[in-house]
Short mmCIF file of C-alpha atoms and ligand atoms in Angstrom, two decimals:
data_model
loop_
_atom_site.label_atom_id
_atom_site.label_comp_id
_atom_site.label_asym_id
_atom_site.label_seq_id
_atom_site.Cartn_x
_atom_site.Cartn_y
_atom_site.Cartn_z
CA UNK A 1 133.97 89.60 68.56
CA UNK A 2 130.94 92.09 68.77
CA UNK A 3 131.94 93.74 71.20
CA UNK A 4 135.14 94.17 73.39
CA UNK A 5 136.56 96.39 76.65
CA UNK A 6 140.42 96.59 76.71
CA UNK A 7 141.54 98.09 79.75
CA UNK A 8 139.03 100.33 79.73
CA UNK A 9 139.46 102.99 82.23
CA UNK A 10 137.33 106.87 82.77
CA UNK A 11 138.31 109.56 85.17
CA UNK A 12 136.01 112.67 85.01
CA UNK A 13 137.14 116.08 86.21
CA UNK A 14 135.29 117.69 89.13
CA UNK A 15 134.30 121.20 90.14
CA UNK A 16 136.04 120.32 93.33
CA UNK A 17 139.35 119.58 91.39
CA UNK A 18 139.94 116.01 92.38
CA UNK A 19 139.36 114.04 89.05
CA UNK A 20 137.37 111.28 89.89
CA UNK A 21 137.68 107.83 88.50
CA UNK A 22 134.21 106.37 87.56
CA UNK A 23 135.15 102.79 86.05
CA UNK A 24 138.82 101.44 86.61
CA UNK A 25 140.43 98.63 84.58
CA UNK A 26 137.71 96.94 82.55
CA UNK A 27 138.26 94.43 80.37
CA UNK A 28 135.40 91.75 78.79
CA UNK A 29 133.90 90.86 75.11
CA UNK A 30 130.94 90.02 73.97
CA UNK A 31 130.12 87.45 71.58
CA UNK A 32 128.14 88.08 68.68
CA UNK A 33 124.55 87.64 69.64
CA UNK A 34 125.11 87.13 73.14
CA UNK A 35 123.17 88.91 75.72
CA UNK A 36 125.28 90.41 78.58
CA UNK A 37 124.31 91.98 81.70
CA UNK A 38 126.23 94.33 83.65
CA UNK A 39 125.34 94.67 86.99
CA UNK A 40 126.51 96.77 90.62
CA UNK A 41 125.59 99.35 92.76
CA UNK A 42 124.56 102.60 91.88
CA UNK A 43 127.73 104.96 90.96
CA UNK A 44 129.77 102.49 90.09
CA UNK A 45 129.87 102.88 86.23
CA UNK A 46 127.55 101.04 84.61
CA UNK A 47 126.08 104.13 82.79
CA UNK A 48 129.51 105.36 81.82
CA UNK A 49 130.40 101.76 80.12
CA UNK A 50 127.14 102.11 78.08
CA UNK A 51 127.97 105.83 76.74
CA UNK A 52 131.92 104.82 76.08
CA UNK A 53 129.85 101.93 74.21
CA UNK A 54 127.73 104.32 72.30
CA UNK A 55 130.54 106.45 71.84
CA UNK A 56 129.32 109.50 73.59
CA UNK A 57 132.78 109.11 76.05
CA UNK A 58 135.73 108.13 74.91
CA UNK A 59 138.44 106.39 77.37
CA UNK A 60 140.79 107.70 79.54
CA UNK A 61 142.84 104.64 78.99
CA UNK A 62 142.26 101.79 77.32
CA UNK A 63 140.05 100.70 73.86
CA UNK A 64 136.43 99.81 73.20
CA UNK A 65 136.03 97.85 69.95
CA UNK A 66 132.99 97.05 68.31
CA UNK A 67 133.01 94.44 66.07
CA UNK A 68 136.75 95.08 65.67
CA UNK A 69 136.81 98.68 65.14
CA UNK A 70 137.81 101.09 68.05
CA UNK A 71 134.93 103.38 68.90
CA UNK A 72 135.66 107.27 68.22
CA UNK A 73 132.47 108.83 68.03
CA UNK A 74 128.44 108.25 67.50
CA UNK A 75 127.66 105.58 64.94
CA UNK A 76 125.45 103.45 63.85
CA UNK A 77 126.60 100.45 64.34
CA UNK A 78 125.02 100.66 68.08
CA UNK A 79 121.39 101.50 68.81
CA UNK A 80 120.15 102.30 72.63
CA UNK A 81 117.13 102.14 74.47
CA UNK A 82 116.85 104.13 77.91
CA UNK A 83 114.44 104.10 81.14
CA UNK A 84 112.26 106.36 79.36
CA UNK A 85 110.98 105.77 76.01
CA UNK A 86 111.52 108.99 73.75
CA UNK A 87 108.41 108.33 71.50
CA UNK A 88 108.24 111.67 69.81
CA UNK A 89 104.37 112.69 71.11
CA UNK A 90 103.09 114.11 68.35
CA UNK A 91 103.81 110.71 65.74
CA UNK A 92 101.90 107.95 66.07
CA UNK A 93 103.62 104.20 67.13
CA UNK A 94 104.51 103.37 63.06
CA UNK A 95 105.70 107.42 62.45
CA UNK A 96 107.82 106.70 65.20
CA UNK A 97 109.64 103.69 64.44
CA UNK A 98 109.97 105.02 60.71
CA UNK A 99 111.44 108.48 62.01
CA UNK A 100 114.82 106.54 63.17
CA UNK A 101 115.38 104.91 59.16
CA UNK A 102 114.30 107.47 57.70
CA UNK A 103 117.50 110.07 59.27
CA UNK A 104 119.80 107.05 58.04
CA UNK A 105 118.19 107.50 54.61
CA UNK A 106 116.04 104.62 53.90
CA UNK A 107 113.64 104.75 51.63
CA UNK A 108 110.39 105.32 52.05
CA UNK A 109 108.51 101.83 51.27
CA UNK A 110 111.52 99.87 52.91
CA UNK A 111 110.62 101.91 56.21
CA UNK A 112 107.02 101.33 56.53
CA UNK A 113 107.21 97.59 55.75
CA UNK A 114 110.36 97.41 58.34
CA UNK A 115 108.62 99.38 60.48
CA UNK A 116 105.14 97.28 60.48
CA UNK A 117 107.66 94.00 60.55
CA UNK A 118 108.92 95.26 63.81
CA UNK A 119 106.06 96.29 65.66
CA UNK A 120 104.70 92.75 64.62
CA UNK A 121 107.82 91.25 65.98
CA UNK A 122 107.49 93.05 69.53
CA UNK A 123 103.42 92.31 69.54
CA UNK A 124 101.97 95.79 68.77
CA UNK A 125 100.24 95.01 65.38
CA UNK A 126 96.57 97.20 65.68
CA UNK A 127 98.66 100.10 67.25
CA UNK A 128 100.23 101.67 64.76
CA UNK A 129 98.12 104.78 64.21
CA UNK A 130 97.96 105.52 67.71
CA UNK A 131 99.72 107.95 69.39
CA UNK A 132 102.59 107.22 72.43
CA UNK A 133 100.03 108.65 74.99
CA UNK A 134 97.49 106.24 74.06
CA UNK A 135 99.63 103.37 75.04
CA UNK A 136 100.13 102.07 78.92
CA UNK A 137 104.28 102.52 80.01
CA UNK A 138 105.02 98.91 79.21
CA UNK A 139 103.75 99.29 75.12
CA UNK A 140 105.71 102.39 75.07
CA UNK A 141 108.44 100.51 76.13
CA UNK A 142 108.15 97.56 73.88
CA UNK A 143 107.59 100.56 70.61
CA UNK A 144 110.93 101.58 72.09
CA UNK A 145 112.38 98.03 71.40
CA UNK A 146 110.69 97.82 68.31
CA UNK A 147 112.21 101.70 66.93
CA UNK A 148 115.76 100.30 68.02
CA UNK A 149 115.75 97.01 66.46
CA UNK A 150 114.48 98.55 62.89
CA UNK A 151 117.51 99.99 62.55
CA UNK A 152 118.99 97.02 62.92
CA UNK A 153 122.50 98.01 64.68
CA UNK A 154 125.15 95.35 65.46
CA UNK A 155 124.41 96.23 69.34
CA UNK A 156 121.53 96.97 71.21
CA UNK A 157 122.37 99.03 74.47
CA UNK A 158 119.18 98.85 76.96
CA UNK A 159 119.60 101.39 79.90
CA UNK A 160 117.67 100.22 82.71
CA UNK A 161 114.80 99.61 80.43
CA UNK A 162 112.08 98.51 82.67
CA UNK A 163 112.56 100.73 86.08
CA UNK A 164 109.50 103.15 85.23
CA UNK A 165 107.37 99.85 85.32
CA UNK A 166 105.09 97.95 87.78
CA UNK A 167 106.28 94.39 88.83
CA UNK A 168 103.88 92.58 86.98
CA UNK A 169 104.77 94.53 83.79
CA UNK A 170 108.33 94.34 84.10
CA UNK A 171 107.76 90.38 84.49
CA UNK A 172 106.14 90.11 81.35
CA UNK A 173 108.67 92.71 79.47
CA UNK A 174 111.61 91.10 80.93
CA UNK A 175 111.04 87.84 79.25
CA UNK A 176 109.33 89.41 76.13
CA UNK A 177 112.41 91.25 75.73
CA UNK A 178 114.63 88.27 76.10
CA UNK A 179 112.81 86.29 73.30
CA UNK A 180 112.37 89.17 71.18
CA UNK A 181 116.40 90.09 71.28
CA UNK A 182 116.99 86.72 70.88
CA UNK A 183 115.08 85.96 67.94
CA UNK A 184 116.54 89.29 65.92
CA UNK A 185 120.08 87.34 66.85
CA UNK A 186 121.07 91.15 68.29
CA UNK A 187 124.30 91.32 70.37
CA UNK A 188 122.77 93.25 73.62
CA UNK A 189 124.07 94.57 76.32
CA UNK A 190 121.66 95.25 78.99
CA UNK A 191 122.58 97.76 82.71
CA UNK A 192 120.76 96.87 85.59
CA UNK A 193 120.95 97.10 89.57
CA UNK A 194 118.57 94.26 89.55
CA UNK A 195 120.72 90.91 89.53
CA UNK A 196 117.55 88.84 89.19
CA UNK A 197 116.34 90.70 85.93
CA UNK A 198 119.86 89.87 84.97
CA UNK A 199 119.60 86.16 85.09
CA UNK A 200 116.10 86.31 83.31
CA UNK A 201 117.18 87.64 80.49
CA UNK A 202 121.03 87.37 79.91
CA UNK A 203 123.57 84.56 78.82
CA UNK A 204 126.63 86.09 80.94
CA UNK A 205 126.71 88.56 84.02
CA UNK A 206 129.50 90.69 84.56
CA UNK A 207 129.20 91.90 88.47
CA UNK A 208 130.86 95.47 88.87
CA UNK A 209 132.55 96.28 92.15
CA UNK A 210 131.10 100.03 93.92
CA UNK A 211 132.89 103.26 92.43
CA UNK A 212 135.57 102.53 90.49
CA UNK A 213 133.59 99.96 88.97
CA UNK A 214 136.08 96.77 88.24
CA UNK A 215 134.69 93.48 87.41
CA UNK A 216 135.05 91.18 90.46
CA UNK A 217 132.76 88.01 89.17
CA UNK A 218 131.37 86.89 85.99
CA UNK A 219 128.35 84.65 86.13
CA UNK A 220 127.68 81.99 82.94
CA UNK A 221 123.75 81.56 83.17
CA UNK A 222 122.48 78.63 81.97
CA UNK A 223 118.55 78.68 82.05
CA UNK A 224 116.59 77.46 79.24
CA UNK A 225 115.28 81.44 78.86
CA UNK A 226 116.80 82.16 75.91
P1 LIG B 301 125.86 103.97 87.43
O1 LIG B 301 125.28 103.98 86.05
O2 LIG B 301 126.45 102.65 87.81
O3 LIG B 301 124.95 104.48 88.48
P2 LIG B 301 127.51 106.11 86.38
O4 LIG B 301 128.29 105.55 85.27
O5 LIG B 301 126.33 106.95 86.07
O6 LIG B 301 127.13 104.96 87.42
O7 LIG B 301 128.48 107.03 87.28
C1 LIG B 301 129.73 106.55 87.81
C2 LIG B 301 130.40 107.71 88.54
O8 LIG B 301 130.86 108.65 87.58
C3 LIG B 301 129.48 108.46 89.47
O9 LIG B 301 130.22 108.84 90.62
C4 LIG B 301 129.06 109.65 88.67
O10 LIG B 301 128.74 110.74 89.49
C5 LIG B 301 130.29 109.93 87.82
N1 LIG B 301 129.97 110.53 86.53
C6 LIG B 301 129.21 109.99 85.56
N2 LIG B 301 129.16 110.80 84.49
C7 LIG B 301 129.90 111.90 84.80
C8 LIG B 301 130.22 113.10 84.11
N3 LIG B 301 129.79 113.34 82.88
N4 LIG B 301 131.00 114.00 84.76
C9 LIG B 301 131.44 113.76 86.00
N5 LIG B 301 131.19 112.65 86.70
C10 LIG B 301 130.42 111.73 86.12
P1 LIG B 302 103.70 112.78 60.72
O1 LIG B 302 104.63 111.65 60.34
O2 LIG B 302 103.44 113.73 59.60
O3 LIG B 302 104.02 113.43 62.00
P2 LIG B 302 101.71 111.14 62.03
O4 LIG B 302 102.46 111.25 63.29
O5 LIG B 302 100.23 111.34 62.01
O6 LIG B 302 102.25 112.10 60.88
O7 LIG B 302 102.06 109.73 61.45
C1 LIG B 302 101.34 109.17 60.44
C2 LIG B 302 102.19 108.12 59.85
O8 LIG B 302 101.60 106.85 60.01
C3 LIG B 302 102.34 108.37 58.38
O9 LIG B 302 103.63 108.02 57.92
C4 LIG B 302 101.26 107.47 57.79
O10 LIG B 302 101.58 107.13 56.47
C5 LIG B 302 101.34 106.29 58.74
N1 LIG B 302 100.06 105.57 58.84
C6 LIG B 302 98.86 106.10 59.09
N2 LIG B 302 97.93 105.14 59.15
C7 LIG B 302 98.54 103.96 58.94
C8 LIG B 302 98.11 102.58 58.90
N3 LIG B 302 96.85 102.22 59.08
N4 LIG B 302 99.02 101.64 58.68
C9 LIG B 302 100.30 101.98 58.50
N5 LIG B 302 100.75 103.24 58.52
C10 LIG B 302 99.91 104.23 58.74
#
C-alpha cells in the first residue's frame, strides 16, 4: 500500500474561536503506482489532504501512512508539484531540476545525467540552458514535472497543476502528464475541481462532499488513457 488515509480527520482553530473542521472522516489507499484523483468543491479539503500527505499537517484524528509508515513530518519519500511552478529565475531549466538532488546530496555527475534523463522524459531536450522566463506557462509546468520526478519520491502530489493554463494547453499537459506519470510507474495523487481532468488522467476518483470534506462516491475509470 503506497499510500493510505485512516480516519483521517482536521479541525483548524479560528480567530473567531469556533474550531472549524476542514476534512471529516477520511479513509482510502492508494495502490502503488496508481493515479488517484481527488475531487469537490472549493473549501472542502482537498488542499488540506495533500499537506497532511506531505506532512506539513498532521491529523486531528486518525493516521496517514505512506508506504506503511505513519507520516510525522516533511520527507522525502513524497515530492509535490503546485499551480505555480517555482523554477528558481535566475537557473536555467537543467540548474533547476539539479538544484532539488543536489539538497538530498547526490552527486554531482549522477544529477546532471538524471537531470538531462528527465527533461528528455517530459519532452524538453534543447531547453536546458534556458532560463524559466524563456519558456511559455505550459514548459514551465512540464520542467516542474520533470524537477519532481528526478527525485524520484514514492508519491507525486500535483496541486491543481494546470489552472494557470489555456484550454488548449491544459489538453495537451493533461494527457502528457498522464503518460509521463505513468511511464515513471509513480504513485500520484492529483487535486482538482475539474472532474473531467480527473477522468483523463486518473485510474480511481475519490468525490469529496462540500466542507467537511467526506468521501461520498468513488469512481473506477476505465479508459484506455493510461
Ligand atoms: P480546498 O483545497 O478543497 O479548496 P482547503 O483544504 O484549502 O480546501 O480548505 C478546507 C477548509 O479548511 C477551508 O474552509 C479553509 O478555509 C480551511 N483551512 C485550510 N487551511 C487552514 C489553516 N491553515 N487554518 C485554518 N483554516 C484552514
Ligand atoms: P548556477 O547553477 O550557478 O545558478 P546557471 O543557472 O547558469 O548557474 O546554470 C547553469 C547550469 O547548467 C550549470 O550547472 C551548468 O553546468 C549547466 N549547463 C550549462 N550548459 C549546459 C548544457 N549545454 N547542457 C547541460 N548542462 C548545462
Amino acid at each position: 500500500m503506497a499510500l493510505e488515509f485512516r480516519a483521517v480527520t482536521k479541525v483548524f482553530p479560528t480567530n473567531a474561536g469556533t474550531p472549524l473542521t476542514a476534512v471529516s472522516g477520511v479513509s482510502f489507499r492508494v495502490d502503488e503506482g496508481e493515479f488517484v484523483s481527488v475531487v469537490g468543491p472549493s473549501g472542502c479539503g482537498k488542499s488540506t489532504i495533500l499537506s497532511m500527505t506531505a506532512g506539513l499537517y498532521q491529523p486531528s484524528e486518525g493516521e496517514v501512512l505512506v508506504s506503511g509508515t505513519r507520516v510525522d513530518g516533511p520527507n522525502a519519500h513524497v515530492g509535490f508539484m503546485l499551480q505555480k511552478d517555482l523554477l528558481l529565475p535566475w537557473r536555467t531549466i537543467i540548474s533547476n531540476i539539479e538544484f532539488g538532488l543536489e539538497s538530498r546530496g547526490v552527486p554531482r555527475a549522477e544529477r546532471r545525467a538524471r537531470a538531462i534523463a528527465e527533461l528528455r522524459h517530459c519532452h524538453l531536450d534543447g531547453f536546458e540552458t534556458q532560463y524559466p522566463y524563456q519558456l511559455s506557462g505550459g514548459m514551465r509546468q512540464r520542467a516542474a514535472l520533470a524537477r519532481t520526478l528526478a527525485i524520484d519520491p514514492e508519491i507525486i502530489l500535483l496541486d491543481e497543476p494546470f489552472s494557470a493554463l489555456d484550454a488548449q494547453t491544459k489538453l495537451l499537459l493533461q494527457n502528457s502528464f498522464a503518460k509521463t506519470i505513468a511511464e515513471a510507474g509513480k504513485t500520484t495523487l492529483l487535486i482538482t475541481h475539474d472532474l473531467a481532468e480527473a477522468v483523463l488522467m486518473s485510474d480511481r476518483i475519490l468525490v469529496l462532499s462540500e466542507r467537511p470534506g467526506t468521501i461520498i462516491a468513488e469512481i473506477k475509470v476505465d479508459l484506455p488513457h493510461r
